[in-house]
Coordinates of C-alpha atoms and ligand atoms in Angstrom, one line a residue:
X1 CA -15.6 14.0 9.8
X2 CA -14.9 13.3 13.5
X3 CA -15.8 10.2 15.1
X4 CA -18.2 10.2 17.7
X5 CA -18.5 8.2 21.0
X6 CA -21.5 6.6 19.5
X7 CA -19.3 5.4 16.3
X8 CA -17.5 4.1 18.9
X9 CA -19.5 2.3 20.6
X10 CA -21.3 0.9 17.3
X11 CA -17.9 -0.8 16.4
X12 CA -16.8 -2.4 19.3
X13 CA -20.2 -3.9 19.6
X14 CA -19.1 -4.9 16.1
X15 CA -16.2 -6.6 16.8
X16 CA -17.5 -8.5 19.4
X17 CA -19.2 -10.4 17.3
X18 CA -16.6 -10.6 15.0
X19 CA -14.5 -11.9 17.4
X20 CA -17.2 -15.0 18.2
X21 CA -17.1 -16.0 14.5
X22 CA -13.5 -15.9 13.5
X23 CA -10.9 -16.8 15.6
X24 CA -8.7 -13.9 14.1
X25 CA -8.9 -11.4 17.3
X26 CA -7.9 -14.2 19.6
X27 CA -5.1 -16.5 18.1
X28 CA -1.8 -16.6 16.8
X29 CA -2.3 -15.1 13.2
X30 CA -2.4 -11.1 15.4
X31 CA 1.0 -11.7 16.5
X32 CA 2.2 -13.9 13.6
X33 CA 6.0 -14.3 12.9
X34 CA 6.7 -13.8 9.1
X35 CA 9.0 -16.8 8.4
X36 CA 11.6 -14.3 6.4
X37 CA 15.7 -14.4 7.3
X38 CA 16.1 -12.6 10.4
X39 CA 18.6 -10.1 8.5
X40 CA 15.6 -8.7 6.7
X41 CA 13.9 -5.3 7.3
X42 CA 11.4 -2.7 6.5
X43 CA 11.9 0.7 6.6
X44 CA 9.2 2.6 8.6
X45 CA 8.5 6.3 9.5
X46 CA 10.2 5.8 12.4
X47 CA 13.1 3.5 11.3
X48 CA 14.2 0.1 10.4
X49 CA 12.0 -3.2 11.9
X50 CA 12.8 -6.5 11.1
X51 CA 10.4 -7.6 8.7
X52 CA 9.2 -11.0 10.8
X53 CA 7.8 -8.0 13.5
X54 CA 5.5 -6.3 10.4
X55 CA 2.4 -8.3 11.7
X56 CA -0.9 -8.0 10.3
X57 CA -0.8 -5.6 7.8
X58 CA -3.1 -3.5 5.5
X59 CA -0.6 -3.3 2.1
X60 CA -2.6 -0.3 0.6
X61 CA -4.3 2.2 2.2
X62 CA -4.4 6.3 2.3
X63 CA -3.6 8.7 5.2
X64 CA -4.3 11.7 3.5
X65 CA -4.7 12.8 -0.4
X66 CA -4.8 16.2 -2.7
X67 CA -6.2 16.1 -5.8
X68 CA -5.2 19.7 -6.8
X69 CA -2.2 18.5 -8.9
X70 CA 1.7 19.0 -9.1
X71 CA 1.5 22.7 -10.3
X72 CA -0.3 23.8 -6.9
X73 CA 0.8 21.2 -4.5
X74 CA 2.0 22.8 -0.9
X75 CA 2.0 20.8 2.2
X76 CA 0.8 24.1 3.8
X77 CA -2.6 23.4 2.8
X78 CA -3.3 21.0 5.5
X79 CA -3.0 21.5 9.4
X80 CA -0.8 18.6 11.1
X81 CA -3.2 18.8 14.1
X82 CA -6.4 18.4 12.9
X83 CA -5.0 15.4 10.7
X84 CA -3.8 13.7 13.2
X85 CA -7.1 14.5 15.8
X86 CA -9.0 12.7 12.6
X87 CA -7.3 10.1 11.4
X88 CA -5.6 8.5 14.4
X89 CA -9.3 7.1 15.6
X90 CA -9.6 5.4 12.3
X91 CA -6.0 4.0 13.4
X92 CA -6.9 2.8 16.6
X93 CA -10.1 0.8 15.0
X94 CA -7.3 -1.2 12.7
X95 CA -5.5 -1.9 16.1
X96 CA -8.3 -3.3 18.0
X97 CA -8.6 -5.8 15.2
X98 CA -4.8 -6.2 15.1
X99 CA -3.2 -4.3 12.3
X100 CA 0.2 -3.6 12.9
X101 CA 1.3 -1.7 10.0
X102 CA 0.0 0.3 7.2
X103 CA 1.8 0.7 4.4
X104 CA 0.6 5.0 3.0
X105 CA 0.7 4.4 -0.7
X106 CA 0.2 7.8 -1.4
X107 CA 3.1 9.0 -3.6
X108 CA 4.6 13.0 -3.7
X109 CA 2.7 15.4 -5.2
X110 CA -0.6 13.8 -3.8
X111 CA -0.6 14.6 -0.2
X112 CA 2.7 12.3 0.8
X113 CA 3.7 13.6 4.2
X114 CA 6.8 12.4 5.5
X115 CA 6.6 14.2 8.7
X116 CA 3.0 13.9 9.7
X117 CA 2.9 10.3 9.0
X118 CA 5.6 10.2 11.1
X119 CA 3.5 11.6 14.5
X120 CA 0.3 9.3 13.3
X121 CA 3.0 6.9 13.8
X122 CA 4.4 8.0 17.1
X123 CA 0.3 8.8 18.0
X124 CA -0.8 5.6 17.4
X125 CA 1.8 3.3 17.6
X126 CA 0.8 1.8 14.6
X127 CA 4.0 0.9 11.9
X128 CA 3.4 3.1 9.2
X129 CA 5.6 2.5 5.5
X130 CA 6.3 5.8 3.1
X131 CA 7.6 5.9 -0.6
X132 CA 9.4 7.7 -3.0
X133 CA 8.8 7.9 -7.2
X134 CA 6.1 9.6 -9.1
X135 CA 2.8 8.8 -9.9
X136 CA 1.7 9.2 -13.8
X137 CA -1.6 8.2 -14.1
X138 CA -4.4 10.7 -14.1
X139 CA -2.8 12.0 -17.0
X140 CA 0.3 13.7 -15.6
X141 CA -1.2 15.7 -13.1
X142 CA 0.8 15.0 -10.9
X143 CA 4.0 14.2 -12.4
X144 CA 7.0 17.6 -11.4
X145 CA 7.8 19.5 -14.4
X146 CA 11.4 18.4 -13.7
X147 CA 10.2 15.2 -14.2
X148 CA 9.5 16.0 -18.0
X149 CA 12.9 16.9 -18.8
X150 CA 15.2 14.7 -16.8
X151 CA 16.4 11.6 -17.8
X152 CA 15.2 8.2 -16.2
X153 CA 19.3 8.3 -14.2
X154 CA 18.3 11.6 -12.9
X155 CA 15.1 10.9 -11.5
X156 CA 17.0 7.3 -9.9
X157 CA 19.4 9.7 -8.2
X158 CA 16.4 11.8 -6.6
X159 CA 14.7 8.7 -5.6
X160 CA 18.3 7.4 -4.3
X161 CA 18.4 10.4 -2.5
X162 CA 15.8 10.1 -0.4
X163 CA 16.1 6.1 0.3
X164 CA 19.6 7.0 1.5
X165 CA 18.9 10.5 3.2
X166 CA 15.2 11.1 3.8
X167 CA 12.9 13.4 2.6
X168 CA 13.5 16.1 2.6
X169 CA 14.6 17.3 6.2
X170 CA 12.1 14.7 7.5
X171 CA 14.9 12.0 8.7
X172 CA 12.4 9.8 7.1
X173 CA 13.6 7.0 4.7
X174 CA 10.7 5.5 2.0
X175 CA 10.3 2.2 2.5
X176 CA 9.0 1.3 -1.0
X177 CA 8.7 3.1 -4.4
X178 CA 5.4 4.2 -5.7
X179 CA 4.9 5.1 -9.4
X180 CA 1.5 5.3 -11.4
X181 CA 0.9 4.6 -15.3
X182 CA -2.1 4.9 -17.2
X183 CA -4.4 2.0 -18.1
X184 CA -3.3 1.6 -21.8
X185 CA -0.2 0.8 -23.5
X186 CA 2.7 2.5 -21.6
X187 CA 3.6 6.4 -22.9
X188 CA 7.5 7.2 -23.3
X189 CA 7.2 8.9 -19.7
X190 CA 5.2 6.1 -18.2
X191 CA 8.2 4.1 -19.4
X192 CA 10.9 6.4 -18.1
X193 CA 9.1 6.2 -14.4
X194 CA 9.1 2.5 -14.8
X195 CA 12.9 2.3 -16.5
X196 CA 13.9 5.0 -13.3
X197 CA 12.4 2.7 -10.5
X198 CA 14.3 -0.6 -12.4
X199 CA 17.3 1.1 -11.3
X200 CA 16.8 2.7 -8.4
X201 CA 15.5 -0.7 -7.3
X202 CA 19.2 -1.9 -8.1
X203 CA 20.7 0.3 -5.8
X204 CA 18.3 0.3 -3.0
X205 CA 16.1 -3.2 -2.8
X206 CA 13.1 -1.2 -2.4
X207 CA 10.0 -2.8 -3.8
X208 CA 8.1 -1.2 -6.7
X209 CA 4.0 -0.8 -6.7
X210 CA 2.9 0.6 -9.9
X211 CA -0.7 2.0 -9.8
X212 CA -1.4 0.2 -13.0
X213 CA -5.2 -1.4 -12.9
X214 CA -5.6 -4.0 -16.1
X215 CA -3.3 -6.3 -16.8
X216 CA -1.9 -4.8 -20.6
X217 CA 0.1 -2.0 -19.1
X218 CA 0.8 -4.8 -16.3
X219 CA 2.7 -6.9 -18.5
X220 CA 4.5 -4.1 -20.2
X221 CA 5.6 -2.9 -16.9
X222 CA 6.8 -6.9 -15.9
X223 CA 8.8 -7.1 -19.5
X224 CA 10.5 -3.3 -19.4
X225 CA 11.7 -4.3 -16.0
X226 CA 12.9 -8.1 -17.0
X227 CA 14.8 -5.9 -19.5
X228 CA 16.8 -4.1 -16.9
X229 CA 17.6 -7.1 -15.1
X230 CA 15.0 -6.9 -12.3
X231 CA 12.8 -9.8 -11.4
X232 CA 9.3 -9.7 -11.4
X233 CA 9.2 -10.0 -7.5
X234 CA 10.5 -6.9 -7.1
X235 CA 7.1 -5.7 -9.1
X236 CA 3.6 -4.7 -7.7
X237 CA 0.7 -4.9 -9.9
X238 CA -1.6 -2.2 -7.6
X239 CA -5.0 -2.3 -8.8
X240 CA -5.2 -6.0 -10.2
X241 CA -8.5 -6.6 -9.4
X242 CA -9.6 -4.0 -11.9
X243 CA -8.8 -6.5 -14.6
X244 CA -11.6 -8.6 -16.4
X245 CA -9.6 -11.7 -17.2
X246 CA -8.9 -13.4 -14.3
X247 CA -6.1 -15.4 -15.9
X248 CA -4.2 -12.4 -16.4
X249 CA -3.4 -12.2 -12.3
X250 CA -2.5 -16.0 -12.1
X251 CA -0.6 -15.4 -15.2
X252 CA 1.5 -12.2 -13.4
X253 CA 1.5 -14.2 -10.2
X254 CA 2.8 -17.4 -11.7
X255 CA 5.8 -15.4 -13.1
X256 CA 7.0 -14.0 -9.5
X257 CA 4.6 -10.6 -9.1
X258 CA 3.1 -9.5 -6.8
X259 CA -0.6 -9.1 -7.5
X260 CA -2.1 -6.2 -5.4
X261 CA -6.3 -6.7 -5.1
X262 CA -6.8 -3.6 -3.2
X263 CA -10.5 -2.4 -3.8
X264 CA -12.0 -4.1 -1.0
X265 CA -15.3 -3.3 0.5
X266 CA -18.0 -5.5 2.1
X267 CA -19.9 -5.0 -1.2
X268 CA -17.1 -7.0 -3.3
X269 CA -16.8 -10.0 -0.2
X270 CA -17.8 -12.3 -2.7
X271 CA -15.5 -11.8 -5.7
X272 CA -12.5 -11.3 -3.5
X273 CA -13.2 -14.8 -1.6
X274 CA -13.9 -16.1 -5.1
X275 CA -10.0 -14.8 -5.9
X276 CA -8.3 -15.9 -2.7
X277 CA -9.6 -19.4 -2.8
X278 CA -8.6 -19.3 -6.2
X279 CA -4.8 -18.5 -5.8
X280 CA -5.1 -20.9 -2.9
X281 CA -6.0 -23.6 -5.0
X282 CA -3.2 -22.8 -7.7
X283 CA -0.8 -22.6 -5.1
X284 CA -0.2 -19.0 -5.5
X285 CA -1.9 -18.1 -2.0
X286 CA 1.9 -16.6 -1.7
X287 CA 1.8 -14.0 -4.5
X288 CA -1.4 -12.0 -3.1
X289 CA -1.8 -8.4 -1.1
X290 CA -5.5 -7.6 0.0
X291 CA -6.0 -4.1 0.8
X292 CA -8.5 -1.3 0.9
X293 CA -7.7 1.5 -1.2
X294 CA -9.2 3.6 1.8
X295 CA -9.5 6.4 4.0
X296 CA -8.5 9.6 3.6
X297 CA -7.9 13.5 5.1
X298 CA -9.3 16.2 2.0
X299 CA -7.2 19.2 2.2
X300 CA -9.5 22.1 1.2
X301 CA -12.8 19.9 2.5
X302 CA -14.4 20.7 6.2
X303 CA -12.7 18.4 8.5
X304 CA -10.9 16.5 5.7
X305 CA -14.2 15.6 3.9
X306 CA -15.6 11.7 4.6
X307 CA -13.4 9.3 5.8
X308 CA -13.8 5.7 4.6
X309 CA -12.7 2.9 7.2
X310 CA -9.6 0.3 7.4
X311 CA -11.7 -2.2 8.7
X312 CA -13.6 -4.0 6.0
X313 CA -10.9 -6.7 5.9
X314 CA -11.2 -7.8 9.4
X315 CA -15.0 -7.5 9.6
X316 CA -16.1 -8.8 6.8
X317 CA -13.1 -10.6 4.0
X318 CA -11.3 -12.6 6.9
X319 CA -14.4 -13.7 8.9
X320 CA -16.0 -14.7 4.9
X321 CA -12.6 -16.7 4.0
X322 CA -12.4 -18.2 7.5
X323 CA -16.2 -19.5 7.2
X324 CA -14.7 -20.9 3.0
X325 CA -12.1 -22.8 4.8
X326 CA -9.1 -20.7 4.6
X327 CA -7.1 -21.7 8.1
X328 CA -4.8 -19.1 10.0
X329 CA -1.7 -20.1 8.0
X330 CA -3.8 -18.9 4.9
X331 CA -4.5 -15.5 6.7
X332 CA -1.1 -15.4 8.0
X333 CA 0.3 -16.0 4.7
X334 CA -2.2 -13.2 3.1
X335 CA -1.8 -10.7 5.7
X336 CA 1.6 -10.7 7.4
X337 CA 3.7 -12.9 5.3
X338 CA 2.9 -11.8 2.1
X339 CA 3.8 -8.2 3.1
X340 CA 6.7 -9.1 4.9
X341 CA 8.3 -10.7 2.0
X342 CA 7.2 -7.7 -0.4
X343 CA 8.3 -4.7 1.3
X344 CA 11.6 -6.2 2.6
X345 CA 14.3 -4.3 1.2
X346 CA 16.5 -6.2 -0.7
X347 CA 17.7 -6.5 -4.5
X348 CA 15.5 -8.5 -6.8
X349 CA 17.7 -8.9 -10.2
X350 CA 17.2 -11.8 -12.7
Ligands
ZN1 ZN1 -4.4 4.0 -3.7

């Protein structure tokens, strides 16, 4: 769907009156410095940034995705043009609030498009962060036949491959790795993915964020890579807040991952300020990515098909946690520093 003038007009009245109840469009936390060395970085669609520049950032989100599996996928099926025409309004909303980066977790054989997130990038302006691995869940569907066959080294050295040299003929570097399990105990190739991304993070330093949702296949992930040597930091739980137990995400957090609660919507405000003031109070405000889970261009729907906003966060969660007594440093931790410290590249090993 494209966004009309009116839309447009609708949301900036909107954040005006955001902007009278939280001080977030005004202060500091929009240009916040992430306290990380000053030798870090993140790799971008457009190249290397230190990672104190990330700014606010939205640590889960979806440019565009297709559903029609590993068998059929083609990047043909979708028309750089009218992706970017649709999607980059959605982008500029984000800005106006402040988002500086956007990290596309969609992984290959989904819709990942190295070189179209690339111009959204150049479009916008907006820092946008790619990845490389494979994505199990969903019961294979997307997983490459090769992917059946080779062993958990082979699939490192593809992954490698691409962290060193692009994908493809893009020129453009992942700048974290993106695998999916499903939601039970984990199957021999759900292990292989997770044994394959152990090592490639080895080699590279390049964060892992496992579609994963409750916290069993969480903690099997967590042990298989503590056997390989790599530390639970290096480890994204994506879709904790799918989990029941709330213990569980302490649990993960207290050992050093990163707990992703990326479902947000106005309709879950409560639970999610519930959460954050939570790790707050446990001290493990520093172990926490808030996201969306949103957007996204259709391939094979008119116009892409519905679009779901960026902006919940910053109309609804930070004005909510501002008015529970979260401070900037709070949001600054959540939102830039958290990320910053995530997606840095750099080795993780126990
Ligand atoms: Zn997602």
């Amino acid at each position: 769907m494209i966004m009309h003038k009116n839309n447009r007009r609708e949301f900036v009245k909107k954040l005006i009156k955001v902007a009278a109840i939280t001080p977030i469009l005004a202060n500091s936390a929009l240009n916040a410095v992430a306290d990380t060395s000053n030798k870090e970085y993140i790799e971008t669609v457009r190249g290397k940034i230190k990672s104190s520049k990330i700014g606010m950032t939205l640590s889960h989100e979806h440019i565009l995705v297709d559903f029609i599996g590993a068998e059929m996928y083609d990047t043909g099926r979708w028309n750089h043009e009218e992706v970017i025409k649709i999607v980059s309004p959605y982008i500029r909303q984000i800005q106006d609030l402040g988002c500086k980066t956007l990290v596309e977790c969609t992984p290959e054989f989904i819709g990942r498009d190295a070189k179209l997130l690339k111009k959204i990038s150049k479009e916008t302006g907006i820092n946008i962060i790619t990845n490389t691995g494979y994505y199990g869940a969903a019961d294979n569907k997307y997983i490459p036949a090769h992917a059946y066959r080779e062993s958990s080294d082979q699939l490192t050295e593809r992954w490698l491959n691409e962290f060193e040299n692009g994908i493809g003929d893009s020129k453009v570097k992942p700048g974290f790795m993106k695998i999916g399990v499903a939601d039970g105990s984990l199957s021999e190739l759900h292990k292989k993915l997770v044994i394959a991304a152990a090592k490639t993070h080895l080699r590279s330093g390049m964060v892992i964020a496992s579609h994963t949702g409750p916290a069993l296949p969480a903690f099997e992930e967590i042990n298989l890579l503590m056997s390989q040597n790599v530390s639970p930091e290096a480890f994204i739980w994506v879709h904790a807040h799918v989990e029941a137990d709330d213990s569980k995400r302490y649990k993960a957090a207290q050992m050093g991952a990163w707990v992703s609660i990326d479902g947000y919507s106005e309709k879950e405000k409560g639970k999610y300020v519930n959460w954050l003031l939570q790790f707050k109070e446990m001290g493990l405000l520093n172990k926490v990515l808030v996201s969306h889970d949103a957007g996204w261009y259709s391939p094979g729907e008119p116009y892409g098909g519905s679009f779901r906003p960026f902006t919940d966060v910053f109309l609804s969660l930070i004005p909510a946690l501002y008015k529970n007594g979260f401070n900037e440093d709070d949001i600054n931790q959540v939102f830039v520093k958290n990320p910053a410290d995530a997606f840095s590249i750099k080795i993780r090993n126990i």
